[in-house]
């Protein structure tokens, strides 16, 4: 007795995300039940008269952003509630938002966040939520049209209908809301430092999130920028395995600068012998 845990030890601190080794420790002490938070219920509303579901037999653009958002929510310890696609009709958007707010801890709305004739989401949110929109438009790219509102204590995140912009915005802001909701810190995302393969400039005053390909060449990690613009180009996310963040006070990086990358997929390894043979 006392070799592993002793009387008075804290086994798991309040606010800790339970991992497999926590389960092992609890069971070894004969503990089979503990109090936990319910998963955050997050409603997703997709706007756009041009959109259709994958299974729909009609003309239009397949809504790939909403299924991606649902997957992001599942991956981040929350319970998604799918409210489907809403046409560009302010009354219909308001009605869906009111329904979602009744059963949600958070709401995510994609599409209609810019300032065009059919960008009706900010107006709908303002008419329903109190105190309403806190932020609309952020000096970043992609995802500059991101907006954040509150209805009481319930956050509403407005993201672009373009999938890459939505991905960047949610990975940046949604995790912050979750940490507040659960009163804890989420597991950190893996990061690595590598050398930039080419010079990459940055617009002044803009925080940029660049899709990059990280690969290992001999003993050196190299970072190849793929694209900064093109919020609808999903292939840049599938081909990338990391996101490089450039601060708004930076003019960019020179070739071979040491940069930090947040990994999204495994790192590639270049086989120089194979390259030489081919």
PDB file of N, CA, C and O in Angstrom, residues 110-181:
ATOM      1  N   UNK A 110     -22.532  29.384 -40.809  1.00  0.00           N
ATOM      2  CA  UNK A 110     -21.590  29.535 -41.927  1.00  0.00           C
ATOM      3  C   UNK A 110     -22.283  30.209 -43.099  1.00  0.00           C
ATOM      4  O   UNK A 110     -23.462  29.988 -43.364  1.00  0.00           O
ATOM      5  N   UNK A 111     -21.516  31.049 -43.810  1.00  0.00           N
ATOM      6  CA  UNK A 111     -22.027  31.752 -44.980  1.00  0.00           C
ATOM      7  C   UNK A 111     -22.701  33.054 -44.618  1.00  0.00           C
ATOM      8  O   UNK A 111     -23.134  33.268 -43.489  1.00  0.00           O
ATOM      9  N   UNK A 112     -22.784  33.956 -45.615  1.00  0.00           N
ATOM     10  CA  UNK A 112     -23.523  35.199 -45.431  1.00  0.00           C
ATOM     11  C   UNK A 112     -22.955  36.148 -44.406  1.00  0.00           C
ATOM     12  O   UNK A 112     -23.701  36.902 -43.773  1.00  0.00           O
ATOM     13  N   UNK A 113     -21.607  36.150 -44.249  1.00  0.00           N
ATOM     14  CA  UNK A 113     -21.013  36.984 -43.204  1.00  0.00           C
ATOM     15  C   UNK A 113     -20.325  38.236 -43.744  1.00  0.00           C
ATOM     16  O   UNK A 113     -19.840  39.045 -42.973  1.00  0.00           O
ATOM     17  N   UNK A 114     -20.272  38.390 -45.090  1.00  0.00           N
ATOM     18  CA  UNK A 114     -19.608  39.564 -45.658  1.00  0.00           C
ATOM     19  C   UNK A 114     -20.568  40.749 -45.701  1.00  0.00           C
ATOM     20  O   UNK A 114     -21.493  40.835 -44.897  1.00  0.00           O
ATOM     21  N   UNK A 115     -20.384  41.622 -46.696  1.00  0.00           N
ATOM     22  CA  UNK A 115     -21.209  42.836 -46.755  1.00  0.00           C
ATOM     23  C   UNK A 115     -21.968  42.946 -48.068  1.00  0.00           C
ATOM     24  O   UNK A 115     -22.364  44.033 -48.474  1.00  0.00           O
ATOM     25  N   UNK A 116     -22.180  41.813 -48.757  1.00  0.00           N
ATOM     26  CA  UNK A 116     -22.904  41.820 -50.015  1.00  0.00           C
ATOM     27  C   UNK A 116     -24.404  41.829 -49.812  1.00  0.00           C
ATOM     28  O   UNK A 116     -24.917  41.776 -48.687  1.00  0.00           O
ATOM     29  N   UNK A 117     -25.153  41.854 -50.930  1.00  0.00           N
ATOM     30  CA  UNK A 117     -26.613  41.913 -50.862  1.00  0.00           C
ATOM     31  C   UNK A 117     -27.223  40.681 -50.220  1.00  0.00           C
ATOM     32  O   UNK A 117     -28.315  40.741 -49.645  1.00  0.00           O
ATOM     33  N   UNK A 118     -26.553  39.533 -50.354  1.00  0.00           N
ATOM     34  CA  UNK A 118     -27.103  38.293 -49.817  1.00  0.00           C
ATOM     35  C   UNK A 118     -26.417  37.860 -48.522  1.00  0.00           C
ATOM     36  O   UNK A 118     -26.579  36.735 -48.082  1.00  0.00           O
ATOM     37  N   UNK A 119     -25.638  38.752 -47.942  1.00  0.00           N
ATOM     38  CA  UNK A 119     -24.968  38.444 -46.684  1.00  0.00           C
ATOM     39  C   UNK A 119     -25.854  38.925 -45.544  1.00  0.00           C
ATOM     40  O   UNK A 119     -25.697  40.029 -45.015  1.00  0.00           O
ATOM     41  N   UNK A 120     -26.814  38.083 -45.182  1.00  0.00           N
ATOM     42  CA  UNK A 120     -27.909  38.474 -44.301  1.00  0.00           C
ATOM     43  C   UNK A 120     -27.711  38.031 -42.858  1.00  0.00           C
ATOM     44  O   UNK A 120     -28.516  38.382 -41.999  1.00  0.00           O
ATOM     45  N   UNK A 121     -26.656  37.280 -42.592  1.00  0.00           N
ATOM     46  CA  UNK A 121     -26.478  36.703 -41.256  1.00  0.00           C
ATOM     47  C   UNK A 121     -26.265  37.762 -40.173  1.00  0.00           C
ATOM     48  O   UNK A 121     -26.921  37.705 -39.126  1.00  0.00           O
ATOM     49  N   UNK A 122     -25.357  38.732 -40.352  1.00  0.00           N
ATOM     50  CA  UNK A 122     -25.179  39.736 -39.294  1.00  0.00           C
ATOM     51  C   UNK A 122     -26.469  40.454 -38.916  1.00  0.00           C
ATOM     52  O   UNK A 122     -26.745  40.665 -37.730  1.00  0.00           O
ATOM     53  N   UNK A 123     -27.275  40.804 -39.913  1.00  0.00           N
ATOM     54  CA  UNK A 123     -28.549  41.480 -39.643  1.00  0.00           C
ATOM     55  C   UNK A 123     -29.486  40.573 -38.836  1.00  0.00           C
ATOM     56  O   UNK A 123     -30.133  41.018 -37.885  1.00  0.00           O
ATOM     57  N   UNK A 124     -29.541  39.294 -39.227  1.00  0.00           N
ATOM     58  CA  UNK A 124     -30.406  38.351 -38.520  1.00  0.00           C
ATOM     59  C   UNK A 124     -29.944  38.151 -37.082  1.00  0.00           C
ATOM     60  O   UNK A 124     -30.758  38.109 -36.150  1.00  0.00           O
ATOM     61  N   UNK A 125     -28.634  38.041 -36.901  1.00  0.00           N
ATOM     62  CA  UNK A 125     -28.084  37.846 -35.553  1.00  0.00           C
ATOM     63  C   UNK A 125     -28.388  39.056 -34.678  1.00  0.00           C
ATOM     64  O   UNK A 125     -28.809  38.926 -33.519  1.00  0.00           O
ATOM     65  N   UNK A 126     -28.213  40.245 -35.220  1.00  0.00           N
ATOM     66  CA  UNK A 126     -28.463  41.471 -34.451  1.00  0.00           C
ATOM     67  C   UNK A 126     -29.928  41.587 -34.028  1.00  0.00           C
ATOM     68  O   UNK A 126     -30.229  42.130 -32.969  1.00  0.00           O
ATOM     69  N   UNK A 127     -30.830  41.076 -34.870  1.00  0.00           N
ATOM     70  CA  UNK A 127     -32.253  41.190 -34.563  1.00  0.00           C
ATOM     71  C   UNK A 127     -32.706  40.193 -33.503  1.00  0.00           C
ATOM     72  O   UNK A 127     -33.760  40.366 -32.899  1.00  0.00           O
ATOM     73  N   UNK A 128     -31.898  39.155 -33.265  1.00  0.00           N
ATOM     74  CA  UNK A 128     -32.288  38.092 -32.330  1.00  0.00           C
ATOM     75  C   UNK A 128     -31.464  38.123 -31.047  1.00  0.00           C
ATOM     76  O   UNK A 128     -32.000  37.991 -29.941  1.00  0.00           O
ATOM     77  N   UNK A 129     -30.157  38.270 -31.190  1.00  0.00           N
ATOM     78  CA  UNK A 129     -29.246  38.113 -30.050  1.00  0.00           C
ATOM     79  C   UNK A 129     -29.064  39.417 -29.273  1.00  0.00           C
ATOM     80  O   UNK A 129     -29.014  40.501 -29.852  1.00  0.00           O
ATOM     81  N   UNK A 130     -28.970  39.294 -27.968  1.00  0.00           N
ATOM     82  CA  UNK A 130     -28.694  40.425 -27.080  1.00  0.00           C
ATOM     83  C   UNK A 130     -27.554  40.041 -26.144  1.00  0.00           C
ATOM     84  O   UNK A 130     -27.645  39.009 -25.491  1.00  0.00           O
ATOM     85  N   UNK A 131     -26.455  40.775 -26.067  1.00  0.00           N
ATOM     86  CA  UNK A 131     -26.203  42.102 -26.642  1.00  0.00           C
ATOM     87  C   UNK A 131     -25.922  42.124 -28.139  1.00  0.00           C
ATOM     88  O   UNK A 131     -25.797  43.195 -28.717  1.00  0.00           O
ATOM     89  N   UNK A 132     -25.783  40.966 -28.789  1.00  0.00           N
ATOM     90  CA  UNK A 132     -25.589  40.943 -30.234  1.00  0.00           C
ATOM     91  C   UNK A 132     -24.134  40.823 -30.636  1.00  0.00           C
ATOM     92  O   UNK A 132     -23.316  40.220 -29.935  1.00  0.00           O
ATOM     93  N   UNK A 133     -23.806  41.406 -31.796  1.00  0.00           N
ATOM     94  CA  UNK A 133     -22.468  41.247 -32.372  1.00  0.00           C
ATOM     95  C   UNK A 133     -21.438  42.053 -31.589  1.00  0.00           C
ATOM     96  O   UNK A 133     -21.615  43.249 -31.349  1.00  0.00           O
ATOM     97  N   UNK A 134     -20.373  41.372 -31.194  1.00  0.00           N
ATOM     98  CA  UNK A 134     -19.258  42.016 -30.487  1.00  0.00           C
ATOM     99  C   UNK A 134     -18.129  42.353 -31.465  1.00  0.00           C
ATOM    100  O   UNK A 134     -17.495  43.402 -31.388  1.00  0.00           O
ATOM    101  N   UNK A 135     -17.894  41.424 -32.398  1.00  0.00           N
ATOM    102  CA  UNK A 135     -16.830  41.575 -33.400  1.00  0.00           C
ATOM    103  C   UNK A 135     -17.379  41.145 -34.744  1.00  0.00           C
ATOM    104  O   UNK A 135     -18.054  40.116 -34.850  1.00  0.00           O
ATOM    105  N   UNK A 136     -17.101  41.915 -35.794  1.00  0.00           N
ATOM    106  CA  UNK A 136     -17.407  41.480 -37.155  1.00  0.00           C
ATOM    107  C   UNK A 136     -16.347  42.034 -38.087  1.00  0.00           C
ATOM    108  O   UNK A 136     -16.289  43.232 -38.340  1.00  0.00           O
ATOM    109  N   UNK A 137     -15.486  41.145 -38.546  1.00  0.00           N
ATOM    110  CA  UNK A 137     -14.357  41.552 -39.372  1.00  0.00           C
ATOM    111  C   UNK A 137     -13.087  41.578 -38.544  1.00  0.00           C
ATOM    112  O   UNK A 137     -12.998  42.321 -37.560  1.00  0.00           O
ATOM    113  N   UNK A 138     -12.121  40.730 -38.913  1.00  0.00           N
ATOM    114  CA  UNK A 138     -10.880  40.602 -38.146  1.00  0.00           C
ATOM    115  C   UNK A 138      -9.706  40.751 -39.104  1.00  0.00           C
ATOM    116  O   UNK A 138      -9.746  40.238 -40.234  1.00  0.00           O
ATOM    117  N   UNK A 139      -8.666  41.442 -38.668  1.00  0.00           N
ATOM    118  CA  UNK A 139      -7.494  41.682 -39.512  1.00  0.00           C
ATOM    119  C   UNK A 139      -6.656  40.413 -39.613  1.00  0.00           C
ATOM    120  O   UNK A 139      -5.564  40.304 -39.047  1.00  0.00           O
ATOM    121  N   UNK A 140      -7.196  39.441 -40.331  1.00  0.00           N
ATOM    122  CA  UNK A 140      -6.506  38.169 -40.529  1.00  0.00           C
ATOM    123  C   UNK A 140      -6.902  37.624 -41.896  1.00  0.00           C
ATOM    124  O   UNK A 140      -7.888  38.062 -42.483  1.00  0.00           O
ATOM    125  N   UNK A 141      -6.095  36.708 -42.390  1.00  0.00           N
ATOM    126  CA  UNK A 141      -6.496  36.016 -43.603  1.00  0.00           C
ATOM    127  C   UNK A 141      -5.901  34.620 -43.631  1.00  0.00           C
ATOM    128  O   UNK A 141      -4.766  34.439 -43.175  1.00  0.00           O
ATOM    129  N   UNK A 142      -6.712  33.653 -44.109  1.00  0.00           N
ATOM    130  CA  UNK A 142      -8.112  33.836 -44.496  1.00  0.00           C
ATOM    131  C   UNK A 142      -9.007  34.069 -43.283  1.00  0.00           C
ATOM    132  O   UNK A 142      -8.511  34.143 -42.169  1.00  0.00           O
ATOM    133  N   UNK A 143     -10.308  34.165 -43.505  1.00  0.00           N
ATOM    134  CA  UNK A 143     -11.336  34.268 -42.458  1.00  0.00           C
ATOM    135  C   UNK A 143     -11.503  35.680 -41.917  1.00  0.00           C
ATOM    136  O   UNK A 143     -11.923  35.867 -40.778  1.00  0.00           O
ATOM    137  N   UNK A 144     -11.242  36.684 -42.739  1.00  0.00           N
ATOM    138  CA  UNK A 144     -11.346  38.070 -42.257  1.00  0.00           C
ATOM    139  C   UNK A 144     -12.784  38.477 -41.965  1.00  0.00           C
ATOM    140  O   UNK A 144     -13.023  39.440 -41.237  1.00  0.00           O
ATOM    141  N   UNK A 145     -13.789  37.777 -42.535  1.00  0.00           N
ATOM    142  CA  UNK A 145     -15.194  38.155 -42.313  1.00  0.00           C
ATOM    143  C   UNK A 145     -15.791  37.473 -41.080  1.00  0.00           C
ATOM    144  O   UNK A 145     -17.005  37.576 -40.848  1.00  0.00           O
ATOM    145  N   UNK A 146     -14.971  36.799 -40.289  1.00  0.00           N
ATOM    146  CA  UNK A 146     -15.460  36.126 -39.087  1.00  0.00           C
ATOM    147  C   UNK A 146     -16.122  37.125 -38.138  1.00  0.00           C
ATOM    148  O   UNK A 146     -15.648  38.249 -37.964  1.00  0.00           O
ATOM    149  N   UNK A 147     -17.211  36.696 -37.527  1.00  0.00           N
ATOM    150  CA  UNK A 147     -17.893  37.536 -36.548  1.00  0.00           C
ATOM    151  C   UNK A 147     -18.215  36.754 -35.287  1.00  0.00           C
ATOM    152  O   UNK A 147     -18.375  35.518 -35.330  1.00  0.00           O
ATOM    153  N   UNK A 148     -18.296  37.435 -34.165  1.00  0.00           N
ATOM    154  CA  UNK A 148     -18.619  36.808 -32.882  1.00  0.00           C
ATOM    155  C   UNK A 148     -19.714  37.635 -32.210  1.00  0.00           C
ATOM    156  O   UNK A 148     -19.605  38.859 -32.109  1.00  0.00           O
ATOM    157  N   UNK A 149     -20.764  36.948 -31.784  1.00  0.00           N
ATOM    158  CA  UNK A 149     -21.878  37.606 -31.100  1.00  0.00           C
ATOM    159  C   UNK A 149     -22.232  36.800 -29.858  1.00  0.00           C
ATOM    160  O   UNK A 149     -21.769  35.671 -29.674  1.00  0.00           O
ATOM    161  N   UNK A 150     -23.041  37.402 -29.000  1.00  0.00           N
ATOM    162  CA  UNK A 150     -23.527  36.704 -27.807  1.00  0.00           C
ATOM    163  C   UNK A 150     -25.025  36.931 -27.657  1.00  0.00           C
ATOM    164  O   UNK A 150     -25.527  38.030 -27.913  1.00  0.00           O
ATOM    165  N   UNK A 151     -25.715  35.881 -27.251  1.00  0.00           N
ATOM    166  CA  UNK A 151     -27.087  36.008 -26.772  1.00  0.00           C
ATOM    167  C   UNK A 151     -27.057  35.614 -25.304  1.00  0.00           C
ATOM    168  O   UNK A 151     -27.035  34.429 -24.962  1.00  0.00           O
ATOM    169  N   UNK A 152     -26.991  36.604 -24.431  1.00  0.00           N
ATOM    170  CA  UNK A 152     -26.706  36.316 -23.030  1.00  0.00           C
ATOM    171  C   UNK A 152     -25.297  35.760 -22.931  1.00  0.00           C
ATOM    172  O   UNK A 152     -24.343  36.399 -23.359  1.00  0.00           O
ATOM    173  N   UNK A 153     -25.174  34.547 -22.397  1.00  0.00           N
ATOM    174  CA  UNK A 153     -23.860  33.910 -22.272  1.00  0.00           C
ATOM    175  C   UNK A 153     -23.585  32.922 -23.407  1.00  0.00           C
ATOM    176  O   UNK A 153     -22.542  32.261 -23.415  1.00  0.00           O
ATOM    177  N   UNK A 154     -24.509  32.805 -24.356  1.00  0.00           N
ATOM    178  CA  UNK A 154     -24.340  31.845 -25.451  1.00  0.00           C
ATOM    179  C   UNK A 154     -23.606  32.508 -26.617  1.00  0.00           C
ATOM    180  O   UNK A 154     -24.112  33.458 -27.220  1.00  0.00           O
ATOM    181  N   UNK A 155     -22.401  32.028 -26.946  1.00  0.00           N
ATOM    182  CA  UNK A 155     -21.669  32.613 -28.070  1.00  0.00           C
ATOM    183  C   UNK A 155     -22.225  32.145 -29.407  1.00  0.00           C
ATOM    184  O   UNK A 155     -22.684  31.015 -29.556  1.00  0.00           O
ATOM    185  N   UNK A 156     -22.187  33.044 -30.379  1.00  0.00           N
ATOM    186  CA  UNK A 156     -22.559  32.754 -31.755  1.00  0.00           C
ATOM    187  C   UNK A 156     -21.351  33.097 -32.620  1.00  0.00           C
ATOM    188  O   UNK A 156     -20.896  34.238 -32.635  1.00  0.00           O
ATOM    189  N   UNK A 157     -20.817  32.086 -33.309  1.00  0.00           N
ATOM    190  CA  UNK A 157     -19.661  32.309 -34.172  1.00  0.00           C
ATOM    191  C   UNK A 157     -20.123  32.314 -35.613  1.00  0.00           C
ATOM    192  O   UNK A 157     -20.702  31.346 -36.094  1.00  0.00           O
ATOM    193  N   UNK A 158     -19.893  33.421 -36.311  1.00  0.00           N
ATOM    194  CA  UNK A 158     -20.244  33.548 -37.723  1.00  0.00           C
ATOM    195  C   UNK A 158     -18.984  33.343 -38.551  1.00  0.00           C
ATOM    196  O   UNK A 158     -18.008  34.085 -38.392  1.00  0.00           O
ATOM    197  N   UNK A 159     -19.004  32.322 -39.409  1.00  0.00           N
ATOM    198  CA  UNK A 159     -17.821  32.021 -40.215  1.00  0.00           C
ATOM    199  C   UNK A 159     -18.178  32.049 -41.692  1.00  0.00           C
ATOM    200  O   UNK A 159     -19.341  31.917 -42.080  1.00  0.00           O
ATOM    201  N   UNK A 160     -17.167  32.186 -42.500  1.00  0.00           N
ATOM    202  CA  UNK A 160     -17.339  32.196 -43.950  1.00  0.00           C
ATOM    203  C   UNK A 160     -17.903  30.864 -44.431  1.00  0.00           C
ATOM    204  O   UNK A 160     -17.684  29.815 -43.825  1.00  0.00           O
ATOM    205  N   UNK A 161     -18.622  30.920 -45.556  1.00  0.00           N
ATOM    206  CA  UNK A 161     -19.088  29.686 -46.178  1.00  0.00           C
ATOM    207  C   UNK A 161     -17.988  28.959 -46.913  1.00  0.00           C
ATOM    208  O   UNK A 161     -18.138  27.779 -47.267  1.00  0.00           O
ATOM    209  N   UNK A 162     -16.854  29.636 -47.155  1.00  0.00           N
ATOM    210  CA  UNK A 162     -15.715  28.979 -47.791  1.00  0.00           C
ATOM    211  C   UNK A 162     -15.049  28.059 -46.773  1.00  0.00           C
ATOM    212  O   UNK A 162     -14.727  28.490 -45.652  1.00  0.00           O
ATOM    213  N   UNK A 163     -14.815  26.803 -47.135  1.00  0.00           N
ATOM    214  CA  UNK A 163     -14.370  25.820 -46.139  1.00  0.00           C
ATOM    215  C   UNK A 163     -13.035  26.120 -45.478  1.00  0.00           C
ATOM    216  O   UNK A 163     -12.881  25.902 -44.278  1.00  0.00           O
ATOM    217  N   UNK A 164     -12.068  26.626 -46.227  1.00  0.00           N
ATOM    218  CA  UNK A 164     -10.748  26.888 -45.638  1.00  0.00           C
ATOM    219  C   UNK A 164     -10.847  28.004 -44.600  1.00  0.00           C
ATOM    220  O   UNK A 164     -10.285  27.914 -43.504  1.00  0.00           O
ATOM    221  N   UNK A 165     -11.573  29.063 -44.930  1.00  0.00           N
ATOM    222  CA  UNK A 165     -11.761  30.171 -43.987  1.00  0.00           C
ATOM    223  C   UNK A 165     -12.493  29.706 -42.737  1.00  0.00           C
ATOM    224  O   UNK A 165     -12.151  30.082 -41.612  1.00  0.00           O
ATOM    225  N   UNK A 166     -13.518  28.869 -42.927  1.00  0.00           N
ATOM    226  CA  UNK A 166     -14.262  28.337 -41.778  1.00  0.00           C
ATOM    227  C   UNK A 166     -13.360  27.474 -40.899  1.00  0.00           C
ATOM    228  O   UNK A 166     -13.416  27.553 -39.668  1.00  0.00           O
ATOM    229  N   UNK A 167     -12.523  26.667 -41.520  1.00  0.00           N
ATOM    230  CA  UNK A 167     -11.601  25.792 -40.784  1.00  0.00           C
ATOM    231  C   UNK A 167     -10.639  26.616 -39.930  1.00  0.00           C
ATOM    232  O   UNK A 167     -10.448  26.347 -38.739  1.00  0.00           O
ATOM    233  N   UNK A 168     -10.038  27.635 -40.525  1.00  0.00           N
ATOM    234  CA  UNK A 168      -9.075  28.477 -39.801  1.00  0.00           C
ATOM    235  C   UNK A 168      -9.771  29.197 -38.644  1.00  0.00           C
ATOM    236  O   UNK A 168      -9.275  29.226 -37.511  1.00  0.00           O
ATOM    237  N   UNK A 169     -10.939  29.776 -38.902  1.00  0.00           N
ATOM    238  CA  UNK A 169     -11.652  30.538 -37.871  1.00  0.00           C
ATOM    239  C   UNK A 169     -12.036  29.663 -36.693  1.00  0.00           C
ATOM    240  O   UNK A 169     -11.847  30.039 -35.526  1.00  0.00           O
ATOM    241  N   UNK A 170     -12.570  28.483 -36.960  1.00  0.00           N
ATOM    242  CA  UNK A 170     -13.030  27.616 -35.870  1.00  0.00           C
ATOM    243  C   UNK A 170     -11.865  27.069 -35.062  1.00  0.00           C
ATOM    244  O   UNK A 170     -11.944  26.973 -33.832  1.00  0.00           O
ATOM    245  N   UNK A 171     -10.791  26.693 -35.738  1.00  0.00           N
ATOM    246  CA  UNK A 171      -9.640  26.184 -34.994  1.00  0.00           C
ATOM    247  C   UNK A 171      -8.995  27.266 -34.138  1.00  0.00           C
ATOM    248  O   UNK A 171      -8.329  26.962 -33.148  1.00  0.00           O
ATOM    249  N   UNK A 172      -9.222  28.513 -34.500  1.00  0.00           N
ATOM    250  CA  UNK A 172      -8.656  29.608 -33.719  1.00  0.00           C
ATOM    251  C   UNK A 172      -9.577  30.019 -32.574  1.00  0.00           C
ATOM    252  O   UNK A 172      -9.147  30.130 -31.421  1.00  0.00           O
ATOM    253  N   UNK A 173     -10.870  30.216 -32.856  1.00  0.00           N
ATOM    254  CA  UNK A 173     -11.781  30.792 -31.873  1.00  0.00           C
ATOM    255  C   UNK A 173     -12.621  29.762 -31.122  1.00  0.00           C
ATOM    256  O   UNK A 173     -12.934  29.961 -29.952  1.00  0.00           O
ATOM    257  N   UNK A 174     -13.010  28.679 -31.781  1.00  0.00           N
ATOM    258  CA  UNK A 174     -13.889  27.710 -31.133  1.00  0.00           C
ATOM    259  C   UNK A 174     -13.213  27.067 -29.929  1.00  0.00           C
ATOM    260  O   UNK A 174     -13.831  26.842 -28.891  1.00  0.00           O
ATOM    261  N   UNK A 175     -11.919  26.781 -30.046  1.00  0.00           N
ATOM    262  CA  UNK A 175     -11.189  26.187 -28.922  1.00  0.00           C
ATOM    263  C   UNK A 175     -11.183  27.124 -27.715  1.00  0.00           C
ATOM    264  O   UNK A 175     -11.263  26.687 -26.572  1.00  0.00           O
ATOM    265  N   UNK A 176     -11.103  28.423 -27.976  1.00  0.00           N
ATOM    266  CA  UNK A 176     -11.118  29.402 -26.879  1.00  0.00           C
ATOM    267  C   UNK A 176     -12.449  29.346 -26.132  1.00  0.00           C
ATOM    268  O   UNK A 176     -12.493  29.368 -24.896  1.00  0.00           O
ATOM    269  N   UNK A 177     -13.549  29.271 -26.877  1.00  0.00           N
ATOM    270  CA  UNK A 177     -14.863  29.192 -26.249  1.00  0.00           C
ATOM    271  C   UNK A 177     -15.011  27.899 -25.453  1.00  0.00           C
ATOM    272  O   UNK A 177     -15.584  27.892 -24.366  1.00  0.00           O
ATOM    273  N   UNK A 178     -14.500  26.795 -26.001  1.00  0.00           N
ATOM    274  CA  UNK A 178     -14.595  25.524 -25.296  1.00  0.00           C
ATOM    275  C   UNK A 178     -13.821  25.550 -23.987  1.00  0.00           C
ATOM    276  O   UNK A 178     -14.267  25.015 -22.969  1.00  0.00           O
ATOM    277  N   UNK A 179     -12.642  26.147 -23.996  1.00  0.00           N
ATOM    278  CA  UNK A 179     -11.841  26.220 -22.779  1.00  0.00           C
ATOM    279  C   UNK A 179     -12.583  27.007 -21.701  1.00  0.00           C
ATOM    280  O   UNK A 179     -12.528  26.657 -20.516  1.00  0.00           O
ATOM    281  N   UNK A 180     -13.282  28.065 -22.097  1.00  0.00           N
ATOM    282  CA  UNK A 180     -14.089  28.829 -21.149  1.00  0.00           C
ATOM    283  C   UNK A 180     -15.268  28.002 -20.663  1.00  0.00           C
ATOM    284  O   UNK A 180     -15.582  27.977 -19.462  1.00  0.00           O
ATOM    285  N   UNK A 181     -15.917  27.301 -21.589  1.00  0.00           N
ATOM    286  CA  UNK A 181     -17.096  26.497 -21.250  1.00  0.00           C
ATOM    287  C   UNK A 181     -16.749  25.411 -20.234  1.00  0.00           C
ATOM    288  O   UNK A 181     -17.475  25.178 -19.267  1.00  0.00           O
TER     289      UNK A 181
END
